[in-house]
Each structure stands twice: as C-alpha cells, then as structure tokens.
PDB file of C-alpha atoms in Angstrom:
ATOM      1  CA  MET A   1      -9.074  29.219   7.157  1.00  0.00           C
ATOM      2  CA  LEU A   2     -10.144  31.102   4.027  1.00  0.00           C
ATOM      3  CA  VAL A   3      -8.927  30.598   0.475  1.00  0.00           C
ATOM      4  CA  GLU A   4      -7.642  34.186   0.300  1.00  0.00           C
ATOM      5  CA  GLU A   5      -5.215  33.385   3.117  1.00  0.00           C
ATOM      6  CA  VAL A   6      -3.421  30.628   1.215  1.00  0.00           C
ATOM      7  CA  MET A   7      -3.918  31.351  -2.496  1.00  0.00           C
ATOM      8  CA  LYS A   8      -1.157  32.633  -4.762  1.00  0.00           C
ATOM      9  CA  THR A   9      -2.077  36.007  -6.242  1.00  0.00           C
ATOM     10  CA  GLU A  10       0.691  36.229  -8.859  1.00  0.00           C
ATOM     11  CA  VAL A  11      -0.738  33.944 -11.517  1.00  0.00           C
ATOM     12  CA  ILE A  12       0.826  33.210 -14.893  1.00  0.00           C
ATOM     13  CA  THR A  13      -1.888  33.117 -17.561  1.00  0.00           C
ATOM     14  CA  LEU A  14      -2.275  32.712 -21.296  1.00  0.00           C
ATOM     15  CA  THR A  15      -4.905  33.663 -23.833  1.00  0.00           C
ATOM     16  CA  PRO A  16      -6.564  30.870 -25.855  1.00  0.00           C
ATOM     17  CA  SER A  17      -4.851  31.875 -29.091  1.00  0.00           C
ATOM     18  CA  GLU A  18      -1.309  31.521 -27.702  1.00  0.00           C
ATOM     19  CA  PRO A  19       0.616  28.555 -29.158  1.00  0.00           C
ATOM     20  CA  ILE A  20       1.191  25.397 -27.144  1.00  0.00           C
ATOM     21  CA  GLU A  21       4.954  25.981 -27.283  1.00  0.00           C
ATOM     22  CA  THR A  22       4.513  29.166 -25.222  1.00  0.00           C
ATOM     23  CA  ALA A  23       2.759  27.194 -22.491  1.00  0.00           C
ATOM     24  CA  LEU A  24       5.538  24.597 -22.563  1.00  0.00           C
ATOM     25  CA  LYS A  25       8.146  27.313 -22.132  1.00  0.00           C
ATOM     26  CA  LEU A  26       6.317  28.965 -19.213  1.00  0.00           C
ATOM     27  CA  LEU A  27       5.744  25.653 -17.430  1.00  0.00           C
ATOM     28  CA  ASN A  28       9.436  24.828 -17.604  1.00  0.00           C
ATOM     29  CA  GLU A  29      10.730  28.306 -16.770  1.00  0.00           C
ATOM     30  CA  HIS A  30       8.544  28.835 -13.707  1.00  0.00           C
ATOM     31  CA  HIS A  31       8.426  25.205 -12.518  1.00  0.00           C
ATOM     32  CA  ILE A  32       4.630  25.171 -12.423  1.00  0.00           C
ATOM     33  CA  ARG A  33       2.117  22.529 -13.470  1.00  0.00           C
ATOM     34  CA  HIS A  34      -0.969  24.540 -14.458  1.00  0.00           C
ATOM     35  CA  ILE A  35      -1.736  27.682 -16.430  1.00  0.00           C
ATOM     36  CA  PRO A  36      -5.204  29.296 -16.428  1.00  0.00           C
ATOM     37  CA  ILE A  37      -6.436  30.441 -19.839  1.00  0.00           C
ATOM     38  CA  VAL A  38      -8.200  33.795 -19.689  1.00  0.00           C
ATOM     39  CA  ASP A  39     -10.152  36.034 -22.059  1.00  0.00           C
ATOM     40  CA  SER A  40      -9.746  39.781 -22.534  1.00  0.00           C
ATOM     41  CA  SER A  41     -11.673  40.428 -19.281  1.00  0.00           C
ATOM     42  CA  ASN A  42      -9.344  38.202 -17.235  1.00  0.00           C
ATOM     43  CA  CYS A  43     -12.118  35.659 -16.831  1.00  0.00           C
ATOM     44  CA  VAL A  44     -10.960  32.033 -16.752  1.00  0.00           C
ATOM     45  CA  ILE A  45     -12.274  30.079 -19.737  1.00  0.00           C
ATOM     46  CA  GLY A  46      -9.972  27.094 -19.499  1.00  0.00           C
ATOM     47  CA  ILE A  47      -6.914  25.598 -17.858  1.00  0.00           C
ATOM     48  CA  VAL A  48      -3.948  23.686 -19.223  1.00  0.00           C
ATOM     49  CA  SER A  49      -1.679  21.322 -17.304  1.00  0.00           C
ATOM     50  CA  ASP A  50       1.835  20.108 -17.927  1.00  0.00           C
ATOM     51  CA  ARG A  51       0.310  16.756 -18.892  1.00  0.00           C
ATOM     52  CA  ASP A  52      -1.909  18.404 -21.525  1.00  0.00           C
ATOM     53  CA  VAL A  53       1.131  20.075 -23.044  1.00  0.00           C
ATOM     54  CA  ARG A  54       3.238  16.933 -22.829  1.00  0.00           C
ATOM     55  CA  ASP A  55       0.567  14.872 -24.574  1.00  0.00           C
ATOM     56  CA  ALA A  56       0.374  17.465 -27.332  1.00  0.00           C
ATOM     57  CA  SER A  57       4.147  17.561 -27.852  1.00  0.00           C
ATOM     58  CA  PRO A  58       5.943  15.348 -30.380  1.00  0.00           C
ATOM     59  CA  SER A  59       7.267  12.097 -28.914  1.00  0.00           C
ATOM     60  CA  ILE A  60      10.958  11.260 -29.136  1.00  0.00           C
ATOM     61  CA  LEU A  61       9.856   7.872 -30.464  1.00  0.00           C
ATOM     62  CA  ASP A  62       8.048   9.415 -33.416  1.00  0.00           C
ATOM     63  CA  ALA A  63       9.573  10.349 -36.731  1.00  0.00           C
ATOM     64  CA  PRO A  64      11.277  13.785 -36.846  1.00  0.00           C
ATOM     65  CA  SER A  65       8.644  16.524 -36.589  1.00  0.00           C
ATOM     66  CA  ASP A  66       8.540  20.025 -38.011  1.00  0.00           C
ATOM     67  CA  GLY A  67       7.131  21.284 -34.682  1.00  0.00           C
ATOM     68  CA  SER A  68       3.766  22.182 -36.174  1.00  0.00           C
ATOM     69  CA  GLN A  69       1.976  20.467 -33.270  1.00  0.00           C
ATOM     70  CA  LEU A  70       3.406  23.036 -30.890  1.00  0.00           C
ATOM     71  CA  LYS A  71       2.179  25.870 -33.104  1.00  0.00           C
ATOM     72  CA  LYS A  72      -1.451  24.991 -32.476  1.00  0.00           C
ATOM     73  CA  PRO A  73      -3.428  27.336 -30.187  1.00  0.00           C
ATOM     74  CA  ILE A  74      -3.579  26.415 -26.512  1.00  0.00           C
ATOM     75  CA  GLN A  75      -7.373  26.307 -26.673  1.00  0.00           C
ATOM     76  CA  SER A  76      -7.049  23.062 -28.649  1.00  0.00           C
ATOM     77  CA  VAL A  77      -5.742  21.217 -25.575  1.00  0.00           C
ATOM     78  CA  MET A  78      -7.118  23.209 -22.645  1.00  0.00           C
ATOM     79  CA  THR A  79      -9.736  21.840 -20.248  1.00  0.00           C
ATOM     80  CA  SER A  80     -13.041  23.708 -20.221  1.00  0.00           C
ATOM     81  CA  PRO A  81     -15.249  24.527 -18.354  1.00  0.00           C
ATOM     82  CA  VAL A  82     -13.144  25.085 -15.232  1.00  0.00           C
ATOM     83  CA  ILE A  83     -14.033  24.474 -11.603  1.00  0.00           C
ATOM     84  CA  SER A  84     -13.229  27.604  -9.602  1.00  0.00           C
ATOM     85  CA  VAL A  85     -13.553  28.832  -6.021  1.00  0.00           C
ATOM     86  CA  HIS A  86     -14.091  32.194  -4.283  1.00  0.00           C
ATOM     87  CA  PRO A  87     -11.548  33.928  -1.994  1.00  0.00           C
ATOM     88  CA  LEU A  88     -14.000  33.663   0.919  1.00  0.00           C
ATOM     89  CA  ASP A  89     -14.547  29.917   0.550  1.00  0.00           C
ATOM     90  CA  PHE A  90     -13.169  27.717   3.315  1.00  0.00           C
ATOM     91  CA  VAL A  91      -9.999  25.772   2.558  1.00  0.00           C
ATOM     92  CA  GLU A  92     -11.558  22.650   4.078  1.00  0.00           C
ATOM     93  CA  GLU A  93     -14.338  22.811   1.450  1.00  0.00           C
ATOM     94  CA  VAL A  94     -11.809  23.230  -1.354  1.00  0.00           C
ATOM     95  CA  THR A  95     -10.092  20.048  -0.178  1.00  0.00           C
ATOM     96  CA  SER A  96     -13.332  18.181  -0.885  1.00  0.00           C
ATOM     97  CA  ILE A  97     -13.406  19.657  -4.401  1.00  0.00           C
ATOM     98  CA  PHE A  98      -9.869  18.404  -5.072  1.00  0.00           C
ATOM     99  CA  TYR A  99     -10.824  14.931  -3.869  1.00  0.00           C
ATOM    100  CA  GLU A 100     -14.242  14.600  -5.522  1.00  0.00           C
ATOM    101  CA  HIS A 101     -13.166  15.906  -8.932  1.00  0.00           C
ATOM    102  CA  GLU A 102      -9.647  14.421  -8.860  1.00  0.00           C
ATOM    103  CA  ILE A 103      -7.999  17.713  -9.774  1.00  0.00           C
ATOM    104  CA  ALA A 104      -4.756  19.296  -8.606  1.00  0.00           C
ATOM    105  CA  CYS A 105      -5.459  22.995  -9.085  1.00  0.00           C
ATOM    106  CA  VAL A 106      -8.345  25.482  -8.919  1.00  0.00           C
ATOM    107  CA  PRO A 107      -8.422  29.121 -10.047  1.00  0.00           C
ATOM    108  CA  VAL A 108      -9.813  31.631  -7.554  1.00  0.00           C
ATOM    109  CA  MET A 109     -12.445  33.936  -9.051  1.00  0.00           C
ATOM    110  CA  LYS A 110     -14.042  37.113  -7.714  1.00  0.00           C
ATOM    111  CA  ASN A 111     -16.554  39.163  -9.685  1.00  0.00           C
ATOM    112  CA  GLU A 112     -15.910  36.827 -12.656  1.00  0.00           C
ATOM    113  CA  GLN A 113     -12.213  37.725 -12.711  1.00  0.00           C
ATOM    114  CA  LEU A 114      -9.129  35.683 -11.838  1.00  0.00           C
ATOM    115  CA  VAL A 115      -7.591  36.819  -8.535  1.00  0.00           C
ATOM    116  CA  GLY A 116      -5.520  33.808  -7.502  1.00  0.00           C
ATOM    117  CA  ILE A 117      -4.821  30.112  -7.750  1.00  0.00           C
ATOM    118  CA  ILE A 118      -4.579  27.169  -5.334  1.00  0.00           C
ATOM    119  CA  THR A 119      -2.646  23.975  -6.074  1.00  0.00           C
ATOM    120  CA  GLU A 120      -2.438  20.622  -4.318  1.00  0.00           C
ATOM    121  CA  LYS A 121       0.934  21.708  -2.918  1.00  0.00           C
ATOM    122  CA  ASP A 122      -0.703  24.754  -1.314  1.00  0.00           C
ATOM    123  CA  MET A 123      -3.363  22.473   0.170  1.00  0.00           C
ATOM    124  CA  LEU A 124      -0.758  20.118   1.620  1.00  0.00           C
ATOM    125  CA  HIS A 125       1.132  23.020   3.187  1.00  0.00           C
ATOM    126  CA  THR A 126      -2.121  24.322   4.680  1.00  0.00           C
ATOM    127  CA  LEU A 127      -2.915  20.883   6.107  1.00  0.00           C
ATOM    128  CA  ILE A 128       0.483  20.847   7.807  1.00  0.00           C
ATOM    129  CA  GLN A 129      -0.276  24.217   9.390  1.00  0.00           C
ATOM    130  CA  LEU A 130      -3.775  23.210  10.503  1.00  0.00           C
ATOM    131  CA  THR A 131      -2.526  20.027  12.166  1.00  0.00           C
ATOM    132  CA  GLY A 132       0.379  21.800  13.897  1.00  0.00           C
ATOM    133  CA  THR A 133       2.997  19.336  12.664  1.00  0.00           C
ATOM    134  CA  HIS A 134       5.255  22.180  11.511  1.00  0.00           C
ATOM    135  CA  VAL A 135       6.232  23.049  15.102  1.00  0.00           C
ATOM    136  CA  GLN A 136       7.855  20.940  17.795  1.00  0.00           C
ATOM    137  CA  SER A 137       5.011  19.248  19.595  1.00  0.00           C
ATOM    138  CA  SER A 138       3.647  16.003  21.008  1.00  0.00           C
ATOM    139  CA  GLN A 139       0.481  14.302  19.807  1.00  0.00           C
ATOM    140  CA  ILE A 140      -2.012  12.793  22.233  1.00  0.00           C
ATOM    141  CA  GLU A 141      -4.996  10.711  21.076  1.00  0.00           C
ATOM    142  CA  ILE A 142      -7.878  10.304  23.515  1.00  0.00           C
ATOM    143  CA  LYS A 143     -10.836   7.931  23.131  1.00  0.00           C
ATOM    144  CA  VAL A 144     -14.070   9.438  24.437  1.00  0.00           C
ATOM    145  CA  ILE A 145     -17.804   8.767  24.290  1.00  0.00           C
ATOM    146  CA  ASN A 146     -19.385  10.218  21.157  1.00  0.00           C
ATOM    147  CA  LYS A 147     -21.717  12.725  22.805  1.00  0.00           C
ATOM    148  CA  PRO A 148     -21.965  16.526  23.075  1.00  0.00           C
ATOM    149  CA  GLY A 149     -19.761  18.297  25.587  1.00  0.00           C
ATOM    150  CA  MET A 150     -16.817  15.878  25.618  1.00  0.00           C
ATOM    151  CA  LEU A 151     -14.305  18.256  24.028  1.00  0.00           C
ATOM    152  CA  PRO A 152     -14.749  21.029  26.664  1.00  0.00           C
ATOM    153  CA  GLN A 153     -14.403  18.434  29.419  1.00  0.00           C
ATOM    154  CA  VAL A 154     -11.158  17.080  27.979  1.00  0.00           C
ATOM    155  CA  MET A 155      -9.775  20.584  27.417  1.00  0.00           C
ATOM    156  CA  GLN A 156     -10.215  21.349  31.122  1.00  0.00           C
ATOM    157  CA  VAL A 157      -7.457  18.829  31.848  1.00  0.00           C
ATOM    158  CA  PHE A 158      -5.087  20.628  29.491  1.00  0.00           C
ATOM    159  CA  GLY A 159      -6.114  23.967  30.940  1.00  0.00           C
ATOM    160  CA  ARG A 160      -5.120  22.925  34.447  1.00  0.00           C
ATOM    161  CA  ARG A 161      -1.711  21.816  33.172  1.00  0.00           C
ATOM    162  CA  LYS A 162      -1.371  25.167  31.323  1.00  0.00           C
ATOM    163  CA  VAL A 163       0.150  23.651  28.178  1.00  0.00           C
ATOM    164  CA  ASN A 164       0.115  25.453  24.838  1.00  0.00           C
ATOM    165  CA  ILE A 165      -2.092  23.668  22.291  1.00  0.00           C
ATOM    166  CA  SER A 166      -1.055  23.650  18.613  1.00  0.00           C
ATOM    167  CA  SER A 167      -4.095  21.940  17.115  1.00  0.00           C
ATOM    168  CA  VAL A 168      -7.219  19.911  17.884  1.00  0.00           C
ATOM    169  CA  LEU A 169      -8.748  17.322  15.535  1.00  0.00           C
ATOM    170  CA  ILE A 170     -11.676  14.941  16.011  1.00  0.00           C
ATOM    171  CA  TYR A 171     -12.402  11.822  13.987  1.00  0.00           C
ATOM    172  CA  PRO A 172     -14.602   8.718  14.377  1.00  0.00           C
ATOM    173  CA  TYR A 173     -13.450   5.626  16.248  1.00  0.00           C
ATOM    174  CA  LYS A 174     -13.969   3.058  13.487  1.00  0.00           C
ATOM    175  CA  PRO A 175     -14.330  -0.078  15.658  1.00  0.00           C
ATOM    176  CA  ASP A 176     -17.264   1.453  17.552  1.00  0.00           C
ATOM    177  CA  SER A 177     -19.352   4.453  16.465  1.00  0.00           C
ATOM    178  CA  GLN A 178     -20.287   5.125  20.084  1.00  0.00           C
ATOM    179  CA  TYR A 179     -16.822   6.591  20.548  1.00  0.00           C
ATOM    180  CA  LYS A 180     -14.669   9.223  18.853  1.00  0.00           C
ATOM    181  CA  ILE A 181     -10.992  10.164  18.955  1.00  0.00           C
ATOM    182  CA  ILE A 182      -9.799  13.599  20.036  1.00  0.00           C
ATOM    183  CA  VAL A 183      -6.308  14.338  18.749  1.00  0.00           C
ATOM    184  CA  ILE A 184      -4.513  17.174  20.520  1.00  0.00           C
ATOM    185  CA  ARG A 185      -1.037  18.502  19.769  1.00  0.00           C
ATOM    186  CA  ILE A 186       0.691  20.278  22.645  1.00  0.00           C
ATOM    187  CA  GLN A 187       3.899  22.281  22.450  1.00  0.00           C
ATOM    188  CA  THR A 188       6.011  20.163  24.741  1.00  0.00           C
ATOM    189  CA  MET A 189       8.443  17.328  24.148  1.00  0.00           C
ATOM    190  CA  ASN A 190       7.404  15.654  27.411  1.00  0.00           C
ATOM    191  CA  PRO A 191       3.673  14.872  27.363  1.00  0.00           C
ATOM    192  CA  LEU A 192       3.884  12.398  30.248  1.00  0.00           C
ATOM    193  CA  PRO A 193       2.544  14.744  32.992  1.00  0.00           C
ATOM    194  CA  THR A 194      -0.460  15.645  30.819  1.00  0.00           C
ATOM    195  CA  ILE A 195      -1.067  12.001  29.942  1.00  0.00           C
ATOM    196  CA  GLU A 196      -1.048  11.129  33.641  1.00  0.00           C
ATOM    197  CA  ASP A 197      -3.564  13.924  34.283  1.00  0.00           C
ATOM    198  CA  LEU A 198      -5.829  12.474  31.598  1.00  0.00           C
ATOM    199  CA  ARG A 199      -5.603   8.986  33.053  1.00  0.00           C
ATOM    200  CA  GLU A 200      -6.389  10.248  36.526  1.00  0.00           C
ATOM    201  CA  ALA A 201      -9.428  12.045  35.088  1.00  0.00           C
ATOM    202  CA  GLY A 202     -10.660   8.723  33.709  1.00  0.00           C
ATOM    203  CA  TYR A 203      -9.815   9.188  30.022  1.00  0.00           C
ATOM    204  CA  GLU A 204      -8.374   6.460  27.822  1.00  0.00           C
ATOM    205  CA  VAL A 205      -5.228   7.576  25.984  1.00  0.00           C
ATOM    206  CA  LEU A 206      -4.658   5.607  22.791  1.00  0.00           C
ATOM    207  CA  TRP A 207      -1.449   7.414  21.815  1.00  0.00           C
ATOM    208  CA  PRO A 208       1.303   7.561  22.806  1.00  0.00           C
ATOM    209  CA  LYS A 209       1.266   4.018  24.131  1.00  0.00           C
ATOM    210  CA  MET A 210       3.327   3.945  27.294  1.00  0.00           C
ATOM    211  CA  PRO A 211       4.405   0.985  29.446  1.00  0.00           C
ATOM    212  CA  GLY A 212       1.545  -0.074  31.667  1.00  0.00           C
ATOM    213  CA  MET A 213      -1.099   1.693  29.561  1.00  0.00           C
ATOM    214  CA  THR A 214      -3.961  -0.284  27.997  1.00  0.00           C
ATOM    215  CA  SER A 215      -6.155   0.557  25.015  1.00  0.00           C
TER     216      SER A 215
END
C-alpha cells in the first residue's frame, strides 16, 4: 500500500512568523496534534506539535501572565529539520520511520512541496485494514517449516475449500527459527472445516486451539 492511498491531502499549515497563539487556536479548533510550518513555496521547514505549544504556553501554576509568550513566532518552538516521505513510498516503510525516530507524524513531500500528511492514527487505521480485522473473519495460525514454497502449499488447502481470504501475514516462530507462523484470516465465522482440512494435510494449527488439538 502506498502513502498516497492513506495520506490526508487537506493539511492545515502555518508560516514561521505566525504567533504561537494561532497554532494553539488551530490545534484546538480542528482537533489535530501537528501543524507543518511552510515557507512561501509551500516547502516544509518545520513542524509543531500540541506538546510544543503546550510547553510554550503559560502554566496555570505560574504568576499571572500578560500573554507575551504566546505572541512569539512559531519558529521559536518548531522542530527542524523535518523527516518527510514521498507519496510513492510504501506504508510499511513509513511504519519503520515512526518507530525508529519515535515520531507521530510525517509530512508528505513531492517536488519539494507539501502534498499531504500521515499521522500515527492513519497508520493504525491502515494496519487494521492490512490485517483484515475490520471485517467479520476468523484467524488461523499455522506452524510450518521455514523454507521456500510453504505458503503456496498451505494456500492450496484454502483454495480447495473455496473460502474468501481477508489477509495473510507471516512472522517468525520465536522458540525455533526453523519454523515460521502463517496467519490467515478467512471470511467465515466457522473455521472448523478448514482447520480439519489443514490437519488432514499434515499441518499444525496453533490457533484456534480446539479440543483434541495439540501444539
């Protein structure tokens, strides 16, 4: 899945000379957590978060303030430089960027101009779609030997049963690297016939655990 398929294209921005109080107002009005800061060419030169604005605002525990802190330009609290992505980047790669850099938002740039934005909420929604958990389905986890060709062999069992598959994921079997786990979501509320087919074909089903099944 590409970034352009999940990014928001209507992005609220500010210029670096705008006061902090303007950012505070926009964050509250639009219920957002980040605002890209752009120059006259719509190129991102910084980003400000609700935490940046909150830290720059007067505390209720402090002495009465004249509000001068909020009159300062947004460039005084923005983060720069900014990590950005391209519309044709893969969403899976962007997930790694979020994790490695511990950030919750990335602007999307094309030809050095802002064209969209992706937040951690967008990433979570995309993950739900990729895993198929947003539709009624049953999850089956199958332990197989970690060697080429296992996925097509397993899928033949599902093909014979003619069930509709929502998603397929593969991850390592931590207790033993010689094995891996194939996780398949099928659009049925009764996976028992398919599970029986898998058992008869010699596969070990780790989930769901049914009476009489071993793992």
